[in-house]
Each structure stands twice: as C-alpha cells, then as structure tokens.
Short mmCIF file of C-alpha atoms and ligand atoms in Angstrom, two decimals:
data_model
loop_
_atom_site.label_atom_id
_atom_site.label_comp_id
_atom_site.label_asym_id
_atom_site.label_seq_id
_atom_site.Cartn_x
_atom_site.Cartn_y
_atom_site.Cartn_z
CA MET A 1 -0.16 -0.25 -0.08
CA SER A 2 3.14 2.47 0.91
CA VAL A 3 4.65 1.87 -2.69
CA THR A 4 1.35 2.22 -4.63
CA GLY A 5 -0.03 5.58 -1.83
CA LYS A 6 3.75 6.56 -2.80
CA TYR A 7 3.10 6.69 -6.93
CA PHE A 8 -0.28 7.43 -6.92
CA LEU A 9 0.68 11.56 -4.63
CA HIS A 10 3.70 11.58 -6.61
CA SER A 11 2.08 11.12 -10.09
CA GLN A 12 2.12 14.05 -11.64
CA LYS A 13 5.38 14.25 -12.57
CA GLY A 14 7.51 11.26 -13.99
CA ALA A 15 5.00 9.65 -15.92
CA ILE A 16 6.64 7.10 -17.66
CA THR A 17 3.84 6.44 -21.19
CA GLN A 18 3.89 8.53 -23.88
CA GLN A 19 0.79 10.23 -25.74
CA TYR A 20 1.36 7.96 -28.37
CA PRO A 21 0.25 8.96 -31.85
CA ASP A 22 -0.41 12.41 -30.26
CA ASN A 23 3.27 12.46 -30.21
CA ARG A 24 4.39 10.76 -34.21
CA GLU A 25 6.45 14.80 -34.67
CA THR A 26 8.58 14.46 -32.16
CA LEU A 27 9.29 10.46 -31.44
CA LYS A 28 12.34 10.07 -32.81
CA MET A 29 14.20 6.32 -32.96
CA PHE A 30 17.71 5.40 -31.89
CA GLU A 31 19.67 5.51 -35.02
CA ARG A 32 20.29 2.27 -35.19
CA PHE A 33 16.54 1.23 -35.14
CA ARG A 34 15.93 -1.24 -37.64
CA GLY A 35 12.30 0.14 -39.49
CA GLU A 36 13.42 -1.36 -42.96
CA VAL A 37 16.05 -1.73 -45.21
CA VAL A 38 16.48 0.90 -47.88
CA MET A 39 18.78 2.82 -50.51
CA PRO A 40 20.05 6.31 -49.84
CA HIS A 41 19.94 8.09 -53.23
CA ASP A 42 22.36 11.20 -53.75
CA GLU A 43 20.55 14.36 -55.00
CA ASN A 44 21.57 13.14 -59.51
CA ASN A 45 19.29 10.01 -58.23
CA GLU A 46 22.75 8.66 -58.11
CA HIS A 47 22.61 4.55 -55.77
CA ARG A 48 25.55 2.50 -54.28
CA CYS A 49 24.41 -0.94 -55.01
CA THR A 50 26.93 -3.15 -57.73
CA GLY A 51 24.65 -5.70 -58.30
CA CYS A 52 27.18 -8.05 -56.62
CA GLN A 53 23.87 -9.96 -55.25
CA LYS A 54 25.90 -10.45 -51.84
CA CYS A 55 22.73 -8.78 -49.77
CA GLU A 56 20.88 -11.51 -51.66
CA LEU A 57 23.15 -14.24 -50.68
CA ALA A 58 23.73 -13.25 -47.10
CA CYS A 59 19.60 -13.35 -46.84
CA PRO A 60 18.31 -16.69 -44.79
CA ASN A 61 14.67 -16.23 -45.74
CA GLY A 62 14.31 -14.62 -49.64
CA THR A 63 13.54 -11.45 -49.46
CA ILE A 64 15.65 -9.88 -51.11
CA GLU A 65 15.98 -10.07 -55.37
CA ILE A 66 17.65 -8.87 -57.21
CA ILE A 67 17.29 -8.60 -61.17
CA TRP A 68 20.22 -7.67 -63.02
CA ASP A 69 21.96 -7.83 -66.43
CA ARG A 70 25.00 -6.77 -67.85
CA GLN A 71 25.83 -3.19 -70.23
CA VAL A 72 28.51 -1.72 -71.46
CA ASP A 73 29.92 0.88 -69.82
CA PRO A 74 30.38 4.33 -71.96
CA GLU A 75 33.62 5.01 -70.70
CA THR A 76 35.83 1.50 -70.62
CA GLY A 77 33.93 -0.15 -73.10
CA LYS A 78 33.12 -3.34 -70.51
CA LYS A 79 30.06 -5.52 -69.83
CA LYS A 80 29.37 -4.83 -66.47
CA LYS A 81 26.72 -5.88 -64.13
CA LEU A 82 24.34 -3.30 -63.53
CA ILE A 83 20.84 -3.82 -60.85
CA GLU A 84 17.79 -3.35 -62.97
CA LYS A 85 15.67 -3.56 -59.65
CA HIS A 86 16.64 -3.97 -56.13
CA ILE A 87 12.86 -5.85 -54.77
CA TYR A 88 12.65 -5.74 -51.41
CA HIS A 89 9.96 -7.57 -49.72
CA LEU A 90 9.43 -6.08 -46.60
CA GLY A 91 5.90 -9.04 -45.65
CA MET A 92 8.93 -11.38 -45.12
CA CYS A 93 11.44 -9.36 -43.49
CA THR A 94 13.24 -11.14 -40.12
CA MET A 95 14.80 -7.40 -39.71
CA CYS A 96 18.08 -9.31 -38.95
CA GLY A 97 20.28 -7.17 -40.71
CA LEU A 98 22.56 -10.32 -42.33
CA CYS A 99 22.04 -8.26 -45.63
CA ILE A 100 23.18 -4.24 -44.78
CA GLU A 101 27.11 -6.88 -42.98
CA ALA A 102 26.60 -8.29 -46.59
CA CYS A 103 26.80 -5.33 -48.96
CA PRO A 104 29.96 -4.80 -49.64
CA THR A 105 29.69 -0.76 -50.43
CA ASP A 106 27.23 -0.13 -48.17
CA ALA A 107 24.59 0.56 -50.27
CA ILE A 108 22.07 -0.08 -48.74
CA LYS A 109 20.99 0.41 -44.50
CA TRP A 110 18.49 0.49 -42.55
CA ALA A 111 15.86 3.31 -42.07
CA GLN A 112 14.23 4.32 -38.58
CA ASN A 113 10.69 4.74 -39.43
CA TYR A 114 8.56 2.25 -36.97
CA GLU A 115 5.31 2.58 -38.41
CA ASN A 116 4.92 -0.14 -41.40
CA SER A 117 1.03 -1.93 -41.45
CA VAL A 118 -0.85 -0.80 -44.94
CA TYR A 119 -3.68 -2.11 -45.99
CA ASP A 120 -2.97 -4.56 -48.75
CA ARG A 121 -0.03 -6.36 -48.67
CA THR A 122 0.93 -5.85 -52.07
CA THR A 123 2.23 -2.08 -51.30
CA LEU A 124 5.47 -4.21 -48.77
CA THR A 125 7.16 -5.00 -51.86
CA ARG A 126 9.36 -2.27 -52.73
CA VAL A 127 12.11 -1.37 -55.67
CA LEU A 128 14.26 -0.40 -53.52
CA ASN A 129 16.78 1.58 -56.23
CA LYS A 130 14.06 4.57 -57.49
CA PRO A 131 13.46 5.52 -61.73
CA GLY A 132 15.53 5.80 -63.50
CA SER A 133 18.20 5.52 -61.53
CA LYS A 134 21.75 5.10 -61.63
CA LEU A 135 25.14 3.89 -60.08
CA MET A 136 27.74 6.02 -58.77
CA PRO A 137 30.57 7.06 -59.93
CA GLY A 138 34.10 5.20 -58.77
CA VAL A 139 31.45 2.67 -56.18
CA GLU A 140 33.58 -0.69 -56.99
CA GLU A 141 32.45 -3.46 -56.57
CA MET B 1 -37.17 -43.35 -0.68
CA GLU B 2 -34.80 -44.28 -4.01
CA THR B 3 -33.29 -40.68 -4.27
CA SER B 4 -31.91 -40.14 -0.84
CA THR B 5 -30.09 -43.07 -1.00
CA VAL B 6 -29.10 -41.70 -4.89
CA ASN B 7 -27.68 -38.27 -2.23
CA ASN B 8 -25.31 -41.35 -0.37
CA ASN B 9 -24.08 -42.84 -2.63
CA PHE B 10 -23.13 -39.38 -4.32
CA LYS B 11 -19.87 -39.39 -7.03
CA SER B 12 -19.18 -36.77 -8.00
CA GLU B 13 -17.78 -37.72 -12.03
CA GLU B 14 -14.23 -36.91 -13.96
CA TYR B 15 -14.70 -34.89 -16.41
CA PHE B 16 -11.77 -33.15 -19.04
CA ILE B 17 -11.25 -29.99 -19.36
CA ASN B 18 -8.84 -27.79 -21.94
CA MET B 19 -7.51 -24.92 -21.22
CA GLY B 20 -5.60 -23.61 -24.21
CA PRO B 21 -4.25 -23.15 -26.21
CA GLN B 22 -5.96 -19.40 -25.74
CA HIS B 23 -5.64 -19.49 -21.72
CA PRO B 24 -4.00 -15.52 -20.99
CA ALA B 25 -2.56 -17.91 -18.27
CA THR B 26 -0.69 -20.10 -20.39
CA HIS B 27 1.11 -17.17 -21.57
CA GLY B 28 1.31 -18.47 -25.46
CA VAL B 29 -0.36 -21.34 -27.95
CA LEU B 30 -0.25 -23.97 -25.28
CA ARG B 31 -2.67 -26.83 -24.45
CA LEU B 32 -3.49 -28.25 -21.39
CA LEU B 33 -4.91 -30.78 -21.29
CA LEU B 34 -6.70 -31.32 -17.55
CA THR B 35 -8.46 -34.08 -15.82
CA ILE B 36 -10.60 -32.39 -13.09
CA ASP B 37 -12.42 -33.83 -9.96
CA GLY B 38 -14.20 -31.17 -8.80
CA GLU B 39 -11.47 -28.37 -8.90
CA THR B 40 -8.81 -30.76 -8.11
CA ILE B 41 -6.87 -31.43 -10.35
CA LYS B 42 -5.64 -35.46 -11.67
CA LYS B 43 -3.99 -35.14 -14.33
CA VAL B 44 -2.62 -32.64 -16.51
CA GLU B 45 -1.37 -33.38 -19.89
CA PRO B 46 0.63 -31.18 -22.47
CA ASP B 47 -0.26 -31.32 -25.60
CA LEU B 48 2.04 -28.37 -28.26
CA GLY B 49 2.90 -28.26 -31.73
CA TYR B 50 0.30 -24.88 -32.08
CA ILE B 51 3.58 -22.67 -32.21
CA HIS B 52 6.14 -25.42 -34.56
CA ARG B 53 8.26 -23.69 -37.13
CA SER B 54 10.51 -26.69 -37.78
CA ILE B 55 13.25 -23.73 -36.78
CA GLU B 56 16.45 -27.39 -36.16
CA LYS B 57 15.35 -27.93 -39.86
CA MET B 58 15.99 -24.84 -41.38
CA CYS B 59 18.88 -24.07 -39.72
CA GLU B 60 20.18 -27.38 -41.11
CA ARG B 61 19.33 -24.90 -44.79
CA ASP B 62 20.50 -22.04 -43.79
CA SER B 63 24.68 -20.82 -42.72
CA TYR B 64 26.03 -20.67 -39.71
CA GLN B 65 25.18 -16.82 -39.98
CA GLN B 66 22.19 -17.01 -40.12
CA ILE B 67 21.26 -19.73 -38.32
CA VAL B 68 22.07 -17.19 -34.95
CA HIS B 69 18.07 -14.77 -36.07
CA LEU B 70 16.32 -17.83 -35.84
CA THR B 71 17.37 -18.24 -31.19
CA ASP B 72 15.64 -14.90 -31.48
CA ARG B 73 13.02 -16.55 -32.37
CA MET B 74 13.28 -19.51 -29.81
CA ASP B 75 12.36 -18.24 -26.37
CA TYR B 76 12.63 -14.23 -27.15
CA LEU B 77 13.22 -13.37 -23.82
CA SER B 78 16.11 -14.69 -23.82
CA SER B 79 17.34 -13.95 -27.92
CA ASN B 80 21.24 -12.29 -27.08
CA ILE B 81 21.86 -15.30 -24.91
CA ASN B 82 20.07 -17.66 -27.08
CA ASN B 83 22.26 -16.18 -30.24
CA GLU B 84 24.93 -16.69 -27.50
CA ALA B 85 24.99 -20.44 -28.21
CA VAL B 86 25.06 -20.50 -31.18
CA CYS B 87 28.20 -18.06 -31.80
CA LEU B 88 30.11 -19.32 -28.87
CA ALA B 89 29.15 -23.35 -30.31
CA VAL B 90 30.41 -22.27 -33.85
CA GLU B 91 33.46 -20.84 -32.27
CA ASN B 92 34.35 -23.50 -30.32
CA ALA B 93 34.51 -25.63 -33.70
CA LEU B 94 37.11 -23.57 -35.66
CA GLN B 95 38.67 -22.78 -32.85
CA ILE B 96 38.13 -19.16 -32.49
CA GLU B 97 39.03 -16.85 -29.53
CA VAL B 98 37.59 -13.83 -29.76
CA PRO B 99 38.44 -10.65 -27.73
CA ASP B 100 37.90 -9.64 -24.55
CA ARG B 101 35.64 -6.65 -25.30
CA VAL B 102 33.45 -9.16 -27.46
CA LYS B 103 33.25 -11.55 -23.97
CA VAL B 104 32.88 -8.93 -21.03
CA ILE B 105 30.16 -7.12 -23.36
CA ARG B 106 28.25 -10.52 -24.27
CA THR B 107 28.02 -11.07 -20.68
CA ILE B 108 26.87 -7.88 -19.69
CA ILE B 109 23.85 -7.74 -22.66
CA GLY B 110 22.96 -11.14 -20.87
CA GLU B 111 22.75 -10.49 -17.34
CA LEU B 112 21.29 -7.49 -18.82
CA THR B 113 18.69 -9.84 -20.61
CA ARG B 114 18.33 -11.73 -18.13
CA ILE B 115 17.27 -9.03 -15.94
CA ALA B 116 14.89 -7.68 -17.97
CA SER B 117 13.27 -11.81 -18.52
CA HIS B 118 12.82 -11.67 -14.90
CA ASN B 119 11.64 -8.32 -14.66
CA LEU B 120 8.94 -10.05 -16.78
CA TRP B 121 8.38 -12.72 -15.31
CA TRP B 122 7.56 -11.14 -12.08
CA GLY B 123 5.11 -8.69 -13.67
CA VAL B 124 2.97 -11.81 -15.29
CA MET B 125 3.59 -13.74 -11.97
CA GLY B 126 1.58 -10.76 -10.13
CA MET B 127 -0.99 -11.44 -12.63
CA ASP B 128 -1.55 -14.54 -12.62
CA VAL B 129 -2.28 -15.01 -8.98
CA GLY B 130 -4.42 -11.43 -9.57
CA ALA B 131 -1.68 -8.31 -8.60
CA LEU B 132 -2.12 -6.96 -11.72
CA THR B 133 -0.69 -3.92 -10.33
CA THR B 134 3.71 -5.19 -10.63
CA TYR B 135 3.15 -5.68 -14.54
CA PHE B 136 3.33 -2.40 -14.97
CA TYR B 137 5.82 -1.75 -12.38
CA ALA B 138 7.72 -4.32 -13.96
CA PHE B 139 7.64 -2.55 -17.52
CA ARG B 140 8.44 0.26 -16.09
CA ASP B 141 11.68 -0.80 -15.04
CA ARG B 142 11.89 -3.04 -18.15
CA GLU B 143 11.28 -0.02 -20.51
CA MET B 144 14.47 1.18 -19.35
CA ILE B 145 17.20 -2.62 -20.59
CA ASN B 146 14.88 -2.43 -23.51
CA ASP B 147 16.05 1.17 -24.84
CA ILE B 148 19.46 0.36 -24.08
CA PHE B 149 19.29 -2.82 -27.06
CA GLU B 150 17.59 -0.97 -28.83
CA GLU B 151 20.30 2.00 -29.29
CA THR B 152 22.98 -0.36 -28.93
CA CYS B 153 21.87 -3.15 -31.03
CA GLY B 154 18.87 -1.85 -32.51
CA ALA B 155 15.38 -3.92 -31.69
CA ARG B 156 13.96 -3.91 -28.37
CA LEU B 157 13.38 -8.27 -29.06
CA THR B 158 14.86 -10.25 -31.45
CA MET B 159 18.67 -8.42 -31.51
CA ASN B 160 20.97 -10.28 -33.36
CA TYR B 161 23.85 -8.33 -32.10
CA ASN B 162 26.35 -11.56 -31.73
CA ILE B 163 27.29 -13.52 -34.52
CA PRO B 164 29.89 -16.30 -35.84
CA GLY B 165 32.99 -14.30 -34.45
CA GLY B 166 31.64 -10.92 -32.20
CA LEU B 167 29.65 -8.76 -32.07
CA MET B 168 27.77 -7.28 -35.27
CA PHE B 169 28.85 -3.90 -34.67
CA ASP B 170 30.42 -2.33 -31.81
CA ILE B 171 28.60 -0.41 -28.08
CA HIS B 172 27.64 2.46 -28.82
CA PRO B 173 28.48 5.75 -26.77
CA ASN B 174 25.60 6.13 -24.43
CA PHE B 175 25.68 2.02 -23.46
CA VAL B 176 27.82 2.70 -20.65
CA LYS B 177 25.92 5.16 -18.86
CA ARG B 178 22.47 3.95 -19.94
CA VAL B 179 23.10 0.46 -18.15
CA LYS B 180 25.26 2.92 -15.03
CA GLU B 181 21.46 4.93 -14.96
CA PHE B 182 19.51 1.74 -15.10
CA ILE B 183 21.62 0.12 -12.69
CA ALA B 184 21.56 2.45 -9.73
CA HIS B 185 17.95 2.79 -10.96
CA PHE B 186 17.10 -0.04 -10.02
CA LYS B 187 18.85 -0.84 -6.96
CA THR B 188 16.06 1.19 -5.32
CA LYS B 189 13.07 -0.33 -6.91
CA LEU B 190 13.54 -4.06 -6.35
CA PRO B 191 12.74 -4.11 -2.32
CA GLU B 192 10.20 -2.21 -3.90
CA TYR B 193 9.25 -5.55 -5.28
CA ASP B 194 9.66 -7.00 -2.48
CA THR B 195 7.13 -4.47 -0.62
CA LEU B 196 4.74 -5.12 -3.59
CA LEU B 197 5.22 -8.58 -3.55
CA THR B 198 6.86 -10.43 -1.94
CA ASN B 199 5.74 -9.46 1.72
CA ASN B 200 2.15 -10.16 0.79
CA VAL B 201 0.91 -12.89 3.31
CA ILE B 202 -1.78 -13.13 0.46
CA PHE B 203 0.87 -14.29 -1.87
CA GLN B 204 2.59 -16.30 0.78
CA LYS B 205 -0.08 -18.40 1.07
CA ARG B 206 -0.58 -18.87 -2.69
CA MET B 207 2.41 -19.87 -2.99
CA ARG B 208 4.10 -21.64 -0.19
CA GLY B 209 3.97 -25.82 0.04
CA VAL B 210 2.09 -25.58 -3.74
CA GLY B 211 3.76 -26.98 -6.44
CA MET B 212 6.50 -28.79 -4.33
CA LEU B 213 9.71 -30.81 -6.61
CA SER B 214 12.35 -32.90 -4.58
CA LYS B 215 15.77 -32.36 -5.25
CA GLU B 216 16.14 -35.53 -6.88
CA ASP B 217 12.26 -35.25 -9.16
CA ALA B 218 14.47 -31.79 -10.02
CA ILE B 219 16.79 -34.07 -12.17
CA SER B 220 15.01 -36.35 -13.13
CA TYR B 221 12.34 -34.32 -15.22
CA GLY B 222 15.42 -33.18 -15.52
CA ALA B 223 14.70 -29.47 -14.72
CA SER B 224 17.02 -26.00 -15.20
CA GLY B 225 17.57 -23.23 -14.48
CA PRO B 226 15.50 -21.25 -11.53
CA VAL B 227 13.57 -24.08 -10.96
CA GLY B 228 16.14 -26.92 -10.57
CA ARG B 229 17.91 -24.64 -8.30
CA GLY B 230 14.12 -23.87 -6.21
CA SER B 231 14.70 -27.28 -5.11
CA GLY B 232 18.14 -27.82 -4.12
CA TYR B 233 19.44 -28.97 -6.91
CA SER B 234 22.79 -26.43 -7.94
CA CYS B 235 22.78 -26.78 -11.84
CA ASP B 236 23.54 -22.82 -12.79
CA VAL B 237 26.43 -23.57 -16.21
CA ARG B 238 27.29 -19.64 -15.58
CA LYS B 239 28.61 -21.22 -12.04
CA LEU B 240 29.57 -24.66 -13.56
CA HIS B 241 30.59 -24.93 -17.10
CA PRO B 242 31.24 -20.95 -17.24
CA TYR B 243 31.82 -18.95 -20.44
CA SER B 244 32.83 -15.33 -22.00
CA ALA B 245 33.67 -13.92 -19.55
CA LEU B 246 32.22 -15.43 -16.26
CA ASP B 247 34.54 -16.41 -14.96
CA LYS B 248 35.69 -13.06 -14.12
CA VAL B 249 33.17 -12.19 -12.23
CA THR B 250 32.26 -13.61 -9.13
CA PHE B 251 29.09 -14.28 -7.47
CA ASN B 252 26.58 -16.51 -5.81
CA GLU B 253 24.43 -19.04 -7.38
CA ALA B 254 20.40 -18.70 -6.07
CA LEU B 255 19.98 -22.03 -3.74
CA ARG B 256 16.76 -22.95 -1.93
CA THR B 257 16.02 -26.18 -0.77
CA GLU B 258 12.26 -26.56 0.20
CA GLY B 259 11.22 -26.80 -3.92
CA ASP B 260 8.30 -24.95 -3.73
CA SER B 261 6.69 -22.25 -5.73
CA PHE B 262 7.67 -19.83 -3.99
CA ALA B 263 11.09 -20.90 -3.89
CA ARG B 264 11.30 -20.52 -7.36
CA TYR B 265 9.84 -17.16 -7.03
CA GLU B 266 12.95 -16.36 -4.71
CA VAL B 267 15.37 -17.91 -6.28
CA ARG B 268 15.22 -15.42 -9.84
CA ILE B 269 14.92 -11.85 -7.40
CA GLN B 270 17.94 -13.45 -6.41
CA GLU B 271 19.62 -13.77 -9.19
CA MET B 272 18.07 -10.35 -10.24
CA TRP B 273 20.94 -8.85 -8.01
CA GLU B 274 23.42 -11.13 -8.34
CA SER B 275 22.74 -9.78 -12.63
CA MET B 276 22.92 -6.36 -11.76
CA SER B 277 26.14 -6.98 -9.04
CA ILE B 278 28.16 -9.23 -12.57
CA VAL B 279 27.46 -6.41 -14.94
CA GLU B 280 28.62 -3.85 -12.05
CA GLN B 281 31.73 -5.53 -11.61
CA LEU B 282 31.90 -5.26 -15.97
CA ILE B 283 30.75 -2.48 -16.92
CA ASP B 284 33.62 0.25 -15.20
CA ASN B 285 35.61 -2.40 -17.73
CA ILE B 286 35.38 -3.47 -20.71
CA PRO B 287 38.35 -3.86 -21.97
CA GLU B 288 39.12 -1.86 -25.54
CA GLY B 289 39.83 -3.96 -28.66
CA ASP B 290 37.73 -5.37 -31.53
CA TYR B 291 34.33 -6.53 -31.32
CA LYS B 292 34.75 -8.80 -33.69
CA VAL B 293 37.45 -11.07 -35.36
CA GLU B 294 36.94 -11.59 -39.34
CA THR B 295 35.83 -15.27 -40.40
CA ASN B 296 35.58 -16.63 -43.89
CA ALA B 297 32.14 -14.88 -45.58
CA VAL B 298 30.96 -19.14 -45.85
CA ILE B 299 32.02 -20.75 -42.15
CA LYS B 300 32.37 -24.36 -42.77
CA LEU B 301 32.72 -26.34 -40.02
CA PRO B 302 35.31 -29.34 -39.62
CA LYS B 303 33.86 -32.43 -39.96
CA GLY B 304 32.27 -34.15 -36.23
CA GLU B 305 30.46 -33.01 -33.37
CA PHE B 306 30.08 -30.04 -31.20
CA TYR B 307 27.67 -29.13 -27.95
CA GLN B 308 28.37 -26.00 -26.22
CA LYS B 309 25.78 -25.37 -22.86
CA VAL B 310 24.73 -21.56 -21.39
CA GLU B 311 22.44 -20.05 -19.05
CA THR B 312 19.81 -18.03 -20.47
CA ALA B 313 16.99 -17.38 -17.99
CA ARG B 314 15.32 -20.21 -18.22
CA GLY B 315 17.81 -23.13 -17.78
CA GLU B 316 20.18 -25.10 -19.41
CA LEU B 317 19.80 -24.26 -23.44
CA GLY B 318 21.99 -26.33 -25.67
CA VAL B 319 23.23 -25.94 -29.00
CA TYR B 320 24.05 -29.77 -30.81
CA ILE B 321 25.88 -29.23 -34.14
CA ILE B 322 27.04 -31.73 -35.92
CA SER B 323 28.57 -30.73 -39.09
CA THR B 324 30.39 -32.96 -42.47
CA GLY B 325 32.34 -29.81 -43.44
CA THR B 326 30.56 -28.29 -45.20
CA LYS B 327 28.57 -24.84 -44.87
CA ASN B 328 25.09 -26.12 -43.04
CA PRO B 329 25.00 -28.21 -39.94
CA TYR B 330 23.49 -31.98 -41.29
CA ARG B 331 21.26 -31.91 -38.03
CA LEU B 332 21.46 -29.00 -35.15
CA LYS B 333 19.18 -30.20 -32.24
CA PHE B 334 18.24 -27.43 -29.60
CA ARG B 335 18.25 -28.55 -26.36
CA SER B 336 15.85 -25.96 -24.92
CA PRO B 337 14.63 -25.70 -20.91
CA GLY B 338 11.54 -25.09 -21.15
CA PHE B 339 10.29 -28.61 -22.26
CA SER B 340 11.85 -29.93 -19.58
CA ASN B 341 11.04 -27.79 -16.91
CA LEU B 342 6.78 -28.43 -18.81
CA SER B 343 7.51 -31.86 -18.82
CA LEU B 344 7.13 -32.16 -14.43
CA LEU B 345 3.78 -29.45 -14.70
CA ASN B 346 2.06 -32.91 -14.17
CA HIS B 347 3.93 -33.65 -11.75
CA ILE B 348 3.69 -30.20 -9.55
CA ALA B 349 0.44 -30.18 -10.67
CA VAL B 350 -1.35 -33.80 -9.53
CA GLY B 351 -3.65 -32.85 -6.42
CA GLY B 352 -3.64 -29.11 -6.04
CA LYS B 353 -6.89 -26.70 -7.53
CA ILE B 354 -6.82 -25.20 -10.72
CA GLY B 355 -6.13 -21.65 -9.00
CA ASP B 356 -2.57 -23.52 -7.40
CA LEU B 357 -1.86 -24.67 -11.25
CA VAL B 358 -1.65 -21.54 -13.12
CA ALA B 359 0.24 -20.58 -10.12
CA SER B 360 3.22 -22.66 -10.27
CA MET B 361 3.02 -22.77 -14.12
CA ALA B 362 4.02 -19.48 -13.08
CA THR B 363 7.09 -20.03 -11.46
CA LEU B 364 7.99 -22.52 -14.69
CA ASP B 365 8.18 -18.68 -16.22
CA LEU B 366 7.64 -21.02 -19.91
CA VAL B 367 7.54 -19.82 -23.06
CA ILE B 368 6.59 -21.76 -25.61
CA PRO B 369 7.62 -21.36 -29.24
CA ASP B 370 10.99 -22.00 -26.81
CA ILE B 371 9.21 -25.57 -25.97
CA ASP B 372 8.21 -26.06 -29.40
CA ARG B 373 10.63 -24.74 -31.87
S1 SF4 C 401 17.28 -8.31 -42.53
FE1 SF4 C 401 17.26 -10.26 -43.10
S2 SF4 C 401 15.46 -10.73 -44.12
FE2 SF4 C 401 15.93 -8.98 -43.39
S3 SF4 C 401 15.96 -8.03 -46.15
FE3 SF4 C 401 18.09 -8.61 -44.40
S4 SF4 C 401 18.95 -10.35 -44.65
FE4 SF4 C 401 17.11 -10.28 -45.32
S1 SF4 C 402 22.84 -3.55 -51.98
FE1 SF4 C 402 25.18 -4.07 -51.25
S2 SF4 C 402 25.34 -6.74 -51.96
FE2 SF4 C 402 23.27 -6.22 -52.65
S3 SF4 C 402 23.14 -6.00 -54.92
FE3 SF4 C 402 23.78 -4.02 -54.07
S4 SF4 C 402 25.63 -3.60 -53.92
FE4 SF4 C 402 25.84 -6.16 -53.90
#
C-alpha cells in the first residue's frame, strides 16, 4: 500500500507513458533502430548498388531479389553488371541485418520508420532503386 | 426413499477440460488437457505444436550466420543469450578465440537480458495470482533495458547482435552511461518488489507449500535454471561451465531447498541482484579492442559433433551441431530449458486446485515458442 500510495501522490511528475500517436512529430527512434531496409540516393538520383547480389545471398529467407543485367560501360567499353531492380519484400523481412552487414559498398541501410502496417500486403514489396537511377561513379565492388 | 440412496451414493465424476491453446495464463499457445474431479486436478497433459516452426529443420538449410537470427525466435525473452549459445558453439568448433572486449560485452548484455526476462516474469507472476499492479511496475523498469538494447543492438526483442566471431557492431557510446543509470535506478526499485509482492500475506499463502518438487525429481525430470535451483539442485551453467567473461566475475548461485513455488520465486528475485552485481563488476572496465574477429564469408565447420550449453533466463540451453564439413549443419538440435521444465508440470500440479496450477505454472516461467521451436 505504501508503495502504491507514494506513486499515486507523486503521479504528476515522472509519468513514463507516452501520448502516442499524438507525439508522432517528436517521437524519434534510435539511429540503429531497424525499421526497414532502404537504399539511399543522392541528389543526382545515384545509388551505390553494384548488383553484386551479396545481400541476396546473405538473406536467410529470400526477402531480397536482385534483377540484373550486363551493360556496356560507355567509358571503358567493357561489359559490366548493373542492377535493374533491387526488390525488397518488407513483409518477409525478419530485420536480422545480415544483408546490410554483407553489402560491400554500403548501398543499403536501415530506415527508422516504425509504422509499417498497411491495408494491402502487395504494397510491402518495394523496389529500392528509384526509377531512372544509376550507379554512383567510382563505386566498385 | 430411492432418491436419498442416490444422494448417499453421490459420486462426483471426473471430466476433462481444455486449458488453452488461447488462454491468458498459459502465456502462449499451450494447450493443457486437464482431468479434474471437482476442482482437484487428477492429471495435466500438455499438448504442443501450436507454434511449431521447425526451426531445427530450417537450420539445416541455413548458413551458420543465418542460424543465429532464428534462435531469437525460440525463447524470445533471452534472445541475446540464445544468440550467444550458437556463436560460442561455432567459435569453439572453428577454434576461434574472440577478443576480451567481445566476451565482456556479451556477458553484460546477457545479464541485462536475464534481468529483463525475470522482470517481465515477476510482473506476469503477480498478474497470474491476481495482482495486476506488478505488471506496470515491471514494465517501467524493463523499458530502460529495452532502450539500452534498442540503442546498441537496434531492436528490442529479436536482437541478432551476436555473430560468429564477435558482435555485429560495437556498443553505442551511450551504452555504459545508460547501463549505470539503469543499475542505480533498479537498485532502488527492486526492494519495492518485495514490499509489493513478496511480503504480501495473500501471495505467500498461495505460494508456500504449493507445487512441491523434490531435488531427486528435479534431477530426474531434467529441470534446470531457477526451477531446478528452487529445489536445491545446483545446476547453474554459469558456475559449472563458465563461458565468455563469467569466469572473471564473482557471484553467488541462487539456491533454495524448499522446492515449492515460493522457492522458485525467491531464486529469481535473488538472481536479479546477482546479475546486477555481475554487470557492475564488468561495466567499468570493458577492455579496448576489436568487437569481432573476421571469419570467412562462408563458414564451414570441421567434420564432427559440437555441443555448447549456456544458462538462459529459463535454464540450460544446449546447442548440438553435427557437421559433415559443409557450410550447413547436417543436424542441429536445441536442448531447450522450457521443454524439460514443462514435463514436470503434471508432477507438481496433481492433487492441487486449478488456481494452484496457474500459480505453479507461472513459477516455471514457460515460454512456449522455446518449447515448440
Ligand atoms: S534484414 Fe535480414 S531478412 Fe531482412 S532483407 Fe536483410 S537479410 Fe533479409
Ligand atoms: S545492395 Fe549491396 S550487396 Fe546488395 S546487390 Fe547492391 S551492392 Fe551488392
């Protein structure tokens, strides 16, 4: 009783509950929080993914699918592997982080969003490279 | 006249009821087939399989790095310790020596996991015997540990922070500070737990002398963890076969000889104190160094059989790997503490009432995905 009474009397200060979802604006996750896998693009719509498929191999449950092609590099004239689509099925992902550890060029990273529920599960399948994007120059495997 | 004879010979009938699989007191999808006479329990038959995901079979398909994240989903309240078990097994098989820094961090994180798990158990324990308040106090303190994990490991429950060869990334710069804050906070809060629940007369009446388990039975049923130690069976893997940095710290094994529900309760409360002391001994001198040793991208274990056991919050978790020298295990078997602890439920519940069954089951601290795998 004495413990309960103490907390009852001091209930104004030190409330530990949060007013979610009213605090959406201010609620920030920690920087390492695993929300979903994303591929950052810079202002020229360039990403760092070479299409090496290491993330696809590292993934325990086939969440990542890489569709790639060989194209002639205009500078060197050699044929080079390039990604067409980096497909990520968020609905299957177990947030283990192995793909991000495996990527040699740091092309993918964690995003900190925490509201992943949707009405239609097909929207959970995402293509991570943006349309028309290309490989950042200088990124080699 | 005839009716009175009937009344004199009135006999109650045994009947069956199902407890679960969707029952709040079973903490998961466990189905108990109860044979009861009035309210007295004649037999308890657990029926498993409702959350079977064939983790052991999936391990045969996965690489050794990938296996680790599956163990998060067994006993999810000790996920860090489960991860550690697989990593230690693989490291021993490969004869890799991990840096001291890794050992110390693994031990600290493991003990924090144990505190968090016992903390949740304490809240649920109170709730099972009708004291809802404990739940909120327990969650308040557990939240701090979850924040520590979220900041360092990136997740609150399914961490996957250990990898064969070390840790996935180094601890967060705030880690030490936060852990110290938590220890200081929890030291003032744990005595409150005693005031709220341990010393409560009603609670003691429900726990003392109920769910008796003798030391011999504890051993023959393969009980481990706080369940075994509540019956005076010294079975702490951390003491008997120290792993990681546990050989560098001093702590007492929590032991009680009474063997009733209250003894198991007391063991867990004492273990929280002991875990705090282990963390305190290590947190100030985390050695400098690497947080992992590089392993091959494809880990192949040598041909043979490897066994590693660790002490999770529920007892002894064993990882048994049979390797044929390829990149996947030929067979991987987990010896989970919950399974053996569940097997003695019938033994301790028969003759008691349904209410006592719920109370003694709470002191076994079952996590169903650990039993089913
Ligand atoms: S986090 Fe794990 S499950 Fe998710 S895509 Fe990466 S490797 Fe696959
Ligand atoms: S994301 Fe990284 S690992 Fe995956 S294909 Fe691209 S470069 Fe390779």
